[in-house]
Amino acid sequence: MKAEHYVGGVFRSDGPAFPLVSPVDGTELGAVPEATREVVDDAVTAARAALTGTWGAPGGEPERAAALRRIADGIDARFAEFVEAEVADTGRPREFAETVDVPRAAGNFRAYADLLYGRPERSYTTPVPGWSVGAGQALNYTVRRPLGVVAVVSPWNLPLLLSTWKIAPALACGNAVVLKPSEETPSTATLLAHVIADAGLPDGVFNVVHGHGAGAAGEFLTGHQGVDAIAFTGESATGAAIMRNAADHVTPVSFELGGKNPALVFADADLDAALDGTVRSCFTHSGQICLCTERVYVERPVFDEFVARLAARARALDGYGPMISAEHRDKVLSYYALARAEGATVVAGGGVPEFGDARDGGFHVEPTVLTGLPETARAVREEIFGPVCHVAPFDTEDEALRLANDSPYGLAATVWTRDLSRAHRVAPRVETGIVWVNCWNLRDLRTPFGGVKASGIGREGGEYSLDFFSEPVNVCVQI
Ligand SMILES: NC(=O)c1ccc[n+]([C@@H]2O[C@H](COP(=O)([O-])OP(=O)(O)OC[C@H]3O[C@@H](n4cnc5c(N)ncnc54)[C@H](O)[C@@H]3O)[C@@H](O)[C@H]2O)c1
Ligand SMILES: O=C/C=C/C=C(\O)C(=O)O
């Protein structure tokens, strides 16, 4: 899919171009237009103009729900194209795109079409004596008004899933959207624009501008005074930069940021299930998912067995995908070297695989299991965002919680135990936004999704997304 901007209903490629490189073998896949400040301004202007029509008007929920369903149907109709585009950009296993990325994209739109009803919460008021002005009964109801122009800035790891996870509720609430996808993965964003164009949404309701972040399209968009809200997923440092850039306009933000997710494996756990789950949570998509585990804490009686079995599973992995770029590959390898320098024992991996084929020109790294580092080590405290975890023992429940919570991040955690009293005692004390017990990445799109501390601001999912992407308005009518 040739990457193009989509502005005010028109596909265009003006601006300088930059190469799109395959992470699988390092070959050039095509050229991507770099949006200039003028292109970004055109997109925001088009989005603003789209709000003067019926889109977003009160009572428009049924039409918007129908539009979201047409988008979902359009994604399904071009399913194979989306799979090809996502696999080409990311190098991920095809099965992942077929079972996760593209089904979730259509699912994101359907989830918010189903959720979207004009839900005036009605209540009758008993005036507060001495405080309410006037007397008698009043009818209160709440309506939701769209925010206006929403900037969506998305990352390269789950390009289609994560952009549509914001686009769907933003459109559901009647906003107009300007999407700036990652420069690493532009293709499915362009294809989505075609689907939305074919779904008949008014021109300007959805726009795409490609390009880089700092000092480029991402920064132009998030600092634009015409933007009414920013929904961003990416690194915590980038979130801080966007916050600074948007501060002058007091632009509201929804941030899904970095993580250093812990797993707590208690000795009473079903160790086979804990092992399977931890292999998935550490190495799915080569660790390039924000929910992936990078710190594993195992109760001491089963520590040696668990480390040995986890390392064996890591060594046996095959068919795993590459890092998204040479730069990210080098970052992950630098942490492998740093961990060694900090005294780690590398019980599996730690280097670059030799395939003996074209993949040797790509950006692969070995799935890696580390032990023996202090909790103060940089490899234990900093997000690596690759197929690597550090495993350490604990002796008590309180120690496990202290270790898990000793992090600047707080996104997601897994807890493995057969003792459900322990599960319900421990889970609420883990300082993350999401705690999976005896499972990982089991998702219900109505639940609150997001992180605490440096892992994010706000929650997405179900009503939580509607709360961010719309303004509730109280109407109080004297009876
Ligand atoms: N919490 C979550 O749900 C979640 C989900 C996926 C990824 N992530 C995080 O994202 C990171 C990996 O993704 P990434 O490398 O694409 O993140 P990134 O922060 O480098 O880039 C994300 C997006 O922001 C843009 N950008 C970069 N600098 C910018 C700036 N100064 N102003 C405006 N836009 C800017 C980029 O062009 C890209 O589109 C990891 O830290 C991962 O933990 C978090
Ligand atoms: O890389 C981060 C993955 C985020 C996943 C979701 O936002 C989701 O499942 O809704």
Coordinates of C-alpha atoms and ligand atoms in Angstrom, one line a residue:
M1 CA 0.0 0.0 0.0
K2 CA 1.6 3.3 -1.1
A3 CA 1.6 5.7 1.9
E4 CA -0.3 8.9 1.2
H5 CA -1.6 11.7 3.3
Y6 CA -5.4 11.9 3.4
V7 CA -6.6 15.5 4.0
G8 CA -10.1 16.8 3.6
G9 CA -11.1 13.7 1.6
V10 CA -8.2 14.0 -0.8
F11 CA -5.2 11.7 -1.0
R12 CA -2.0 13.6 -1.6
S13 CA 1.8 13.0 -1.4
D14 CA 3.2 16.5 -1.3
G15 CA 6.3 17.1 0.9
P16 CA 9.7 15.5 0.9
A17 CA 9.8 11.7 1.1
F18 CA 11.6 9.2 3.3
P19 CA 12.3 5.5 2.7
L20 CA 10.2 2.7 4.3
V21 CA 12.6 -0.2 5.2
S22 CA 11.6 -3.8 5.7
P23 CA 12.6 -4.9 9.2
V24 CA 12.7 -8.5 7.9
D25 CA 15.6 -8.1 5.5
G26 CA 16.5 -4.4 5.4
T27 CA 15.3 -3.8 1.8
E28 CA 13.5 -0.6 0.9
L29 CA 9.7 -1.1 0.5
G30 CA 8.8 2.3 -0.8
A31 CA 8.8 6.1 -0.1
V32 CA 6.6 7.9 2.5
P33 CA 5.7 11.6 2.2
E34 CA 6.8 13.8 5.1
A35 CA 4.0 16.2 6.1
T36 CA 5.1 19.7 6.2
R37 CA 3.7 22.2 8.7
E38 CA 1.4 23.4 5.9
V39 CA 0.0 19.9 5.3
V40 CA -0.7 19.5 9.0
D41 CA -2.4 22.9 9.0
D42 CA -4.5 21.9 6.0
A43 CA -5.5 18.7 7.9
V44 CA -6.5 20.5 11.1
T45 CA -8.4 23.1 9.0
A46 CA -10.3 20.4 7.1
A47 CA -11.2 18.7 10.4
R48 CA -12.5 21.9 11.9
A49 CA -14.6 22.5 8.7
A50 CA -16.1 19.0 9.0
L51 CA -17.6 19.9 12.3
T52 CA -19.8 22.6 10.8
G53 CA -21.9 19.9 9.3
T54 CA -24.2 17.2 10.8
W55 CA -21.3 15.0 12.0
G56 CA -21.2 15.3 15.8
A57 CA -24.6 17.0 16.1
P58 CA -26.8 16.0 19.0
G59 CA -28.9 13.0 18.1
G60 CA -26.4 11.9 15.5
E61 CA -25.4 8.8 17.4
P62 CA -27.4 6.3 15.2
E63 CA -25.8 7.6 12.0
R64 CA -22.3 7.6 13.5
A65 CA -22.8 4.0 14.8
A66 CA -23.9 3.0 11.3
A67 CA -20.8 4.7 9.9
L68 CA -18.5 2.9 12.4
R69 CA -20.1 -0.4 11.3
R70 CA -19.5 0.4 7.6
I71 CA -15.8 1.0 8.5
A72 CA -15.6 -2.3 10.2
D73 CA -17.2 -4.0 7.3
G74 CA -14.8 -2.2 5.0
I75 CA -11.8 -3.5 7.0
D76 CA -13.2 -7.1 6.8
A77 CA -13.7 -6.7 3.0
R78 CA -10.1 -5.7 2.6
F79 CA -8.8 -8.1 5.3
A80 CA -6.0 -9.6 3.2
E81 CA -4.7 -6.2 2.1
F82 CA -4.5 -5.1 5.8
V83 CA -2.7 -8.2 6.7
E84 CA -0.2 -7.8 3.9
A85 CA 0.4 -4.1 4.7
E86 CA 0.9 -4.7 8.5
V87 CA 3.2 -7.7 7.9
A88 CA 5.2 -5.8 5.3
D89 CA 5.7 -2.8 7.7
T90 CA 6.4 -4.7 10.9
G91 CA 7.8 -8.0 9.8
R92 CA 5.5 -9.7 12.3
P93 CA 4.4 -13.3 11.8
R94 CA 1.4 -13.4 9.5
E95 CA -0.7 -15.3 12.0
F96 CA -0.4 -12.4 14.4
A97 CA -1.8 -10.0 11.8
E98 CA -4.5 -12.4 10.9
T99 CA -5.7 -13.2 14.4
V100 CA -4.9 -10.0 16.3
D101 CA -4.2 -6.8 14.4
V102 CA -6.9 -6.8 11.7
P103 CA -9.7 -8.5 13.6
R104 CA -9.1 -6.2 16.5
A105 CA -9.3 -3.1 14.2
A106 CA -12.7 -4.1 12.9
G107 CA -13.6 -5.1 16.5
N108 CA -12.6 -1.7 17.8
F109 CA -15.1 0.0 15.5
R110 CA -17.9 -2.4 16.3
A111 CA -17.3 -2.1 20.0
Y112 CA -17.9 1.6 19.9
A113 CA -20.8 1.3 17.5
D114 CA -22.4 -1.0 20.0
L115 CA -21.6 1.2 22.9
L116 CA -22.8 4.4 21.2
Y117 CA -26.3 5.5 22.3
G118 CA -27.5 9.0 23.2
R119 CA -27.5 8.1 26.9
P120 CA -29.0 11.0 28.6
E121 CA -28.6 10.0 32.3
R122 CA -31.9 11.4 33.7
S123 CA -32.3 12.2 37.3
Y124 CA -34.8 14.3 39.3
T125 CA -33.4 16.8 41.7
T126 CA -34.3 17.3 45.3
P127 CA -32.8 20.8 45.8
V128 CA -30.1 21.1 48.4
P129 CA -31.7 23.2 51.3
G130 CA -29.9 26.5 51.7
W131 CA -27.6 25.9 48.8
S132 CA -29.8 25.4 45.7
V133 CA -31.0 28.8 44.3
G134 CA -34.7 28.6 43.7
A135 CA -37.0 25.9 44.8
G136 CA -39.2 23.1 43.4
Q137 CA -38.3 20.1 41.4
A138 CA -35.9 20.2 38.4
L139 CA -35.2 17.7 35.7
N140 CA -31.5 17.0 35.2
Y141 CA -30.1 15.1 32.2
T142 CA -26.6 14.8 30.8
V143 CA -25.8 15.0 27.1
R144 CA -22.4 14.5 25.6
R145 CA -20.8 17.0 23.2
P146 CA -17.8 16.1 21.0
L147 CA -14.5 17.8 21.9
G148 CA -13.9 18.9 18.3
V149 CA -10.6 18.2 16.5
V150 CA -8.7 15.2 18.0
A151 CA -5.1 14.5 17.2
V152 CA -4.3 10.8 17.3
V153 CA -0.5 9.9 17.4
S154 CA 0.2 6.2 17.3
P155 CA 3.3 3.9 17.6
W156 CA 4.8 1.3 15.3
N157 CA 4.3 -1.8 17.4
L158 CA 0.6 -2.4 16.8
P159 CA 0.0 0.3 14.2
L160 CA -3.6 -0.6 13.1
L161 CA -4.8 -2.0 16.4
L162 CA -3.7 1.0 18.4
S163 CA -4.6 3.8 16.0
T164 CA -8.2 2.4 15.6
W165 CA -8.4 1.9 19.4
K166 CA -8.5 5.7 19.5
I167 CA -10.0 6.6 16.2
A168 CA -13.2 4.5 16.8
P169 CA -14.3 6.2 20.0
A170 CA -13.2 9.6 18.8
L171 CA -15.4 9.3 15.8
A172 CA -18.2 7.6 17.8
C173 CA -18.3 10.8 19.9
G174 CA -18.7 13.0 16.9
N175 CA -15.1 14.4 16.7
A176 CA -13.0 14.9 13.7
V177 CA -9.7 13.1 13.7
V178 CA -6.2 13.9 12.4
L179 CA -4.0 10.7 12.6
K180 CA -0.3 10.8 12.6
P181 CA 0.9 7.2 12.4
S182 CA 4.4 6.1 13.2
E183 CA 7.0 6.9 10.5
E184 CA 8.0 3.2 10.7
T185 CA 4.5 1.9 9.8
P186 CA 2.5 4.1 7.5
S187 CA 0.8 1.5 5.3
T188 CA -2.3 0.4 7.2
A189 CA -3.1 4.0 8.1
T190 CA -3.3 4.9 4.4
L191 CA -5.4 1.8 3.8
L192 CA -7.8 2.7 6.6
A193 CA -8.2 6.2 5.0
H194 CA -9.4 4.4 1.8
V195 CA -11.9 2.4 3.8
I196 CA -13.2 5.4 5.6
A197 CA -13.4 7.3 2.3
D198 CA -15.5 4.4 0.9
A199 CA -17.6 4.3 4.1
G200 CA -18.9 7.8 3.1
L201 CA -17.9 9.8 6.2
P202 CA -18.0 13.6 5.4
D203 CA -14.7 14.9 4.0
G204 CA -12.4 16.1 6.8
V205 CA -13.9 13.9 9.5
F206 CA -10.9 11.7 9.2
N207 CA -7.4 12.7 8.1
V208 CA -4.0 11.1 7.9
V209 CA -0.6 13.0 7.9
H210 CA 2.6 11.0 7.7
G211 CA 6.0 11.9 9.0
H212 CA 8.3 11.9 11.9
G213 CA 7.7 13.1 15.4
A214 CA 10.1 15.6 17.1
G215 CA 10.5 18.7 14.9
A216 CA 8.2 17.3 12.3
A217 CA 4.6 16.3 11.6
G218 CA 4.0 14.8 15.1
E219 CA 5.2 18.0 16.8
F220 CA 3.4 20.3 14.4
L221 CA 0.1 18.5 15.0
T222 CA 0.3 18.2 18.8
G223 CA 1.3 21.8 19.2
H224 CA -1.3 23.1 16.8
Q225 CA -3.7 25.5 18.4
G226 CA -6.6 24.1 16.3
V227 CA -6.3 20.7 18.1
D228 CA -8.8 20.2 20.9
A229 CA -7.5 17.0 22.4
I230 CA -4.5 14.6 21.9
A231 CA -4.7 10.8 22.2
F232 CA -1.2 9.5 22.2
T233 CA 0.4 6.1 22.5
G234 CA 4.2 5.8 22.7
E235 CA 7.2 6.2 24.9
S236 CA 6.9 8.0 28.2
A237 CA 9.6 10.5 27.2
T238 CA 7.6 11.3 24.1
G239 CA 4.5 11.8 26.2
A240 CA 6.4 14.3 28.3
A241 CA 7.5 16.2 25.1
I242 CA 4.0 16.3 23.8
M243 CA 2.7 17.5 27.1
R244 CA 5.2 20.4 27.1
N245 CA 4.3 21.1 23.5
A246 CA 0.5 21.2 24.2
A247 CA 0.7 23.0 27.5
D248 CA 0.3 26.5 26.1
H249 CA -3.1 25.6 24.7
V250 CA -4.0 23.5 27.8
T251 CA -4.9 20.7 25.4
P252 CA -6.4 17.6 27.2
V253 CA -4.4 14.4 26.7
S254 CA -5.0 10.7 26.9
F255 CA -1.6 8.9 27.2
E256 CA -0.8 5.2 26.9
L257 CA 2.9 5.1 27.6
G258 CA 5.8 2.8 28.4
G259 CA 6.1 0.0 30.9
K260 CA 8.4 -2.4 32.7
N261 CA 5.7 -5.0 33.5
P262 CA 6.2 -7.5 36.3
A263 CA 5.1 -11.1 36.6
L264 CA 4.6 -12.6 40.1
V265 CA 4.9 -16.5 40.1
F266 CA 4.0 -18.0 43.4
A267 CA 5.1 -21.5 44.4
D268 CA 1.5 -22.7 44.5
A269 CA 0.9 -21.7 40.9
D270 CA 0.1 -24.2 38.1
L271 CA 3.7 -23.9 36.9
D272 CA 2.9 -25.3 33.4
A273 CA 0.3 -22.6 33.0
A274 CA 2.5 -19.9 34.5
L275 CA 5.4 -20.9 32.2
D276 CA 3.2 -20.9 29.1
G277 CA 1.7 -17.6 30.1
T278 CA 5.1 -16.0 30.8
V279 CA 6.6 -17.2 27.6
R280 CA 3.7 -15.5 25.8
S281 CA 3.9 -12.4 27.9
C282 CA 7.7 -12.1 27.4
F283 CA 8.1 -13.1 23.8
T284 CA 4.9 -12.4 21.8
H285 CA 5.7 -10.0 18.9
S286 CA 9.3 -10.3 20.1
G287 CA 8.5 -8.3 23.2
Q288 CA 7.3 -5.3 21.2
I289 CA 4.0 -5.0 23.0
C290 CA 3.6 -2.5 25.8
L291 CA 1.9 -5.2 27.9
C292 CA 4.9 -7.6 27.6
T293 CA 6.6 -8.8 30.8
E294 CA 10.2 -7.7 31.3
R295 CA 10.5 -8.5 35.1
V296 CA 9.7 -12.0 36.4
Y297 CA 9.6 -12.6 40.2
V298 CA 9.4 -16.2 41.2
E299 CA 8.8 -17.6 44.7
R300 CA 12.1 -19.2 45.8
P301 CA 11.1 -22.9 46.1
V302 CA 10.3 -23.0 42.4
F303 CA 12.8 -20.4 41.2
D304 CA 15.5 -22.7 39.8
E305 CA 13.0 -24.9 38.0
F306 CA 11.1 -22.0 36.5
V307 CA 14.3 -20.2 35.2
A308 CA 15.6 -23.4 33.6
R309 CA 12.3 -24.2 31.9
L310 CA 11.8 -20.5 30.8
A311 CA 15.3 -20.4 29.3
A312 CA 14.7 -23.7 27.5
R313 CA 11.5 -22.3 26.0
A314 CA 13.3 -19.1 24.9
R315 CA 16.0 -21.1 23.2
A316 CA 13.4 -23.2 21.4
L317 CA 11.5 -20.3 20.0
D318 CA 11.4 -20.0 16.2
G319 CA 9.5 -17.9 13.6
Y320 CA 9.7 -14.8 15.8
G321 CA 9.7 -11.5 14.1
P322 CA 12.4 -8.8 14.0
M323 CA 12.8 -5.5 15.8
I324 CA 11.0 -2.7 13.9
S325 CA 14.2 -1.0 12.8
A326 CA 18.0 -1.2 12.9
E327 CA 17.9 1.6 15.5
H328 CA 15.6 -0.3 17.8
R329 CA 17.6 -3.5 17.3
D330 CA 20.7 -1.7 18.3
K331 CA 18.9 -0.3 21.4
V332 CA 17.8 -3.8 22.5
L333 CA 21.3 -5.2 21.9
S334 CA 22.8 -2.3 23.9
Y335 CA 20.7 -3.4 26.9
Y336 CA 21.9 -7.0 26.4
A337 CA 25.5 -5.7 26.6
L338 CA 24.6 -3.4 29.5
A339 CA 23.1 -6.3 31.5
R340 CA 26.2 -8.3 31.1
A341 CA 28.3 -5.3 32.2
E342 CA 26.0 -5.0 35.2
G343 CA 26.7 -8.6 36.2
A344 CA 23.8 -10.5 34.7
T345 CA 23.8 -14.2 34.0
V346 CA 22.5 -14.7 30.5
V347 CA 20.7 -18.0 30.7
A348 CA 19.3 -17.9 27.2
G349 CA 20.0 -15.7 24.1
G350 CA 21.8 -12.4 24.5
G351 CA 22.8 -11.9 20.9
V352 CA 21.8 -11.9 17.2
P353 CA 20.4 -15.1 15.6
E354 CA 22.2 -16.5 12.5
F355 CA 19.5 -17.8 10.1
G356 CA 21.7 -18.3 7.1
D357 CA 19.1 -16.6 4.9
A358 CA 17.8 -13.1 3.9
R359 CA 16.7 -12.5 7.5
D360 CA 20.3 -12.0 8.4
G361 CA 19.9 -8.6 6.6
G362 CA 17.0 -7.8 8.9
F363 CA 16.8 -6.7 12.5
H364 CA 16.3 -9.8 14.6
V365 CA 17.6 -10.4 18.1
E366 CA 17.6 -13.6 20.2
P367 CA 14.9 -14.1 22.8
T368 CA 16.8 -13.6 26.1
V369 CA 16.5 -14.6 29.8
L370 CA 18.6 -12.9 32.4
T371 CA 19.1 -13.5 36.1
G372 CA 21.4 -12.2 38.9
L373 CA 21.0 -8.5 38.5
P374 CA 20.2 -6.1 41.5
E375 CA 16.9 -4.3 41.3
T376 CA 18.9 -1.1 40.8
A377 CA 20.3 -2.3 37.5
R378 CA 19.3 -0.2 34.5
A379 CA 18.3 -3.4 32.6
V380 CA 15.8 -4.1 35.4
R381 CA 14.5 -0.5 35.7
E382 CA 14.4 0.8 32.2
E383 CA 12.0 -0.3 29.4
I384 CA 13.9 -2.3 26.7
F385 CA 10.9 -3.2 24.5
G386 CA 12.3 -6.4 23.1
P387 CA 12.2 -10.2 23.7
V388 CA 14.0 -10.1 27.1
C389 CA 13.2 -10.6 30.8
H390 CA 15.0 -10.6 34.0
V391 CA 14.1 -13.3 36.6
A392 CA 14.6 -12.8 40.4
P393 CA 13.4 -14.8 43.4
F394 CA 11.2 -13.7 46.3
D395 CA 10.3 -15.2 49.7
T396 CA 7.1 -13.5 50.9
E397 CA 4.0 -12.0 49.4
D398 CA 4.9 -8.5 50.7
E399 CA 8.4 -8.8 49.2
A400 CA 6.9 -9.8 45.8
L401 CA 4.7 -6.7 45.9
R402 CA 7.5 -4.5 47.0
L403 CA 9.6 -5.7 44.0
A404 CA 6.8 -5.4 41.5
N405 CA 5.9 -1.9 42.6
D406 CA 9.5 -0.7 42.8
S407 CA 9.3 0.8 39.3
P408 CA 8.7 4.3 37.7
Y409 CA 6.2 2.5 35.5
G410 CA 2.8 0.9 36.2
L411 CA 1.1 -0.5 33.2
A412 CA 0.3 -4.2 33.4
A413 CA 1.1 -7.2 35.6
T414 CA 0.5 -10.9 35.8
V415 CA -0.1 -12.9 39.0
W416 CA 0.2 -16.7 38.9
T417 CA -1.3 -18.6 41.9
R418 CA -3.8 -21.3 42.6
D419 CA -4.8 -19.5 45.9
L420 CA -7.6 -17.2 44.8
S421 CA -7.7 -15.5 48.2
R422 CA -4.1 -14.6 47.6
A423 CA -5.0 -13.5 44.0
H424 CA -7.7 -11.1 45.2
R425 CA -5.5 -9.9 48.1
V426 CA -2.4 -9.2 45.9
A427 CA -4.0 -7.9 42.6
P428 CA -5.4 -4.6 44.0
R429 CA -2.0 -3.9 45.7
V430 CA 0.0 -4.1 42.4
E431 CA 0.6 -0.5 41.3
T432 CA -0.4 -1.0 37.6
G433 CA -3.5 -0.1 35.6
I434 CA -4.1 -3.8 34.6
V435 CA -3.6 -7.0 36.6
W436 CA -4.1 -10.4 34.9
V437 CA -4.5 -13.4 37.3
N438 CA -3.5 -16.7 35.8
C439 CA -3.7 -15.2 32.3
W440 CA -2.2 -12.5 30.1
N441 CA -3.7 -10.1 27.6
L442 CA -7.2 -11.4 28.0
R443 CA -9.1 -8.4 26.8
D444 CA -12.7 -7.1 27.2
L445 CA -12.9 -3.8 25.3
R446 CA -15.3 -2.3 27.9
T447 CA -12.7 -2.5 30.7
P448 CA -10.5 0.4 31.7
F449 CA -7.2 0.2 29.8
G450 CA -4.2 2.3 30.8
G451 CA -1.3 2.8 33.1
V452 CA -0.3 4.7 36.3
K453 CA 2.9 6.6 37.1
A454 CA 5.1 7.0 33.9
S455 CA 2.9 4.5 32.1
G456 CA 0.1 6.9 31.2
I457 CA -2.6 9.4 31.9
G458 CA -6.3 8.3 31.7
R459 CA -7.9 5.2 30.6
E460 CA -9.3 3.9 27.3
G461 CA -11.9 1.3 26.7
G462 CA -15.7 1.3 26.8
E463 CA -17.2 4.3 28.6
Y464 CA -13.7 5.4 29.7
S465 CA -13.0 6.3 26.1
L466 CA -16.4 8.1 25.7
D467 CA -15.5 10.1 28.8
F468 CA -12.3 11.3 27.3
F469 CA -13.5 11.9 23.7
S470 CA -16.7 13.8 24.7
E471 CA -17.8 16.6 27.1
P472 CA -20.6 15.6 29.4
V473 CA -23.1 18.5 29.7
N474 CA -25.6 18.8 32.6
V475 CA -28.9 20.3 31.6
C476 CA -31.1 21.3 34.5
V477 CA -34.7 22.2 33.7
Q478 CA -37.0 23.8 36.3
I479 CA -40.3 21.9 36.4
Ligands
LIG1 N1 0.7 2.0 27.0 C1 0.3 1.5 25.8 O1 -0.8 1.1 25.5 C2 1.4 1.4 24.7 C3 1.0 0.7 23.6 C4 2.0 0.6 22.6 C5 3.3 1.1 22.7 N2 3.6 1.8 23.8 C6 4.9 2.4 24.0 O2 5.4 3.0 22.8 C7 6.8 2.8 22.7 C8 7.1 2.2 21.4 O3 6.5 2.9 20.3 P1 7.3 4.1 19.5 O4 8.7 3.8 19.5 O5 6.6 4.3 18.3 O6 7.1 5.3 20.5 P2 7.6 6.8 20.2 O7 7.2 7.6 21.4 O8 9.0 6.9 19.7 O9 6.7 7.3 18.9 C9 5.3 7.2 19.0 C10 4.6 8.2 18.0 O10 4.9 9.5 18.5 C11 5.5 10.3 17.5 N3 6.4 11.2 18.1 C12 7.7 11.0 18.5 N4 8.2 12.1 19.0 C13 7.2 13.1 19.0 C14 7.1 14.4 19.5 N5 8.1 15.1 20.0 N6 5.9 15.1 19.3 C15 4.9 14.4 18.7 N7 4.9 13.1 18.2 C16 6.1 12.5 18.4 C17 6.2 9.2 16.6 O11 6.4 9.8 15.3 C18 5.2 8.1 16.6 O12 4.1 8.3 15.7 C19 7.2 2.0 23.9 O13 7.7 2.8 24.9 C20 5.9 1.3 24.3 O14 5.9 0.9 25.7 C21 2.6 1.9 24.9
LIG2 O1 1.5 -2.4 22.9 C1 0.5 -2.2 23.6 C2 -0.7 -2.9 23.4 C3 -1.9 -2.3 23.7 C4 -3.1 -3.1 23.6 C5 -4.3 -2.4 23.7 O2 -4.4 -1.1 23.7 C6 -5.6 -3.2 23.7 O3 -5.6 -4.4 23.7 O4 -6.7 -2.5 23.6

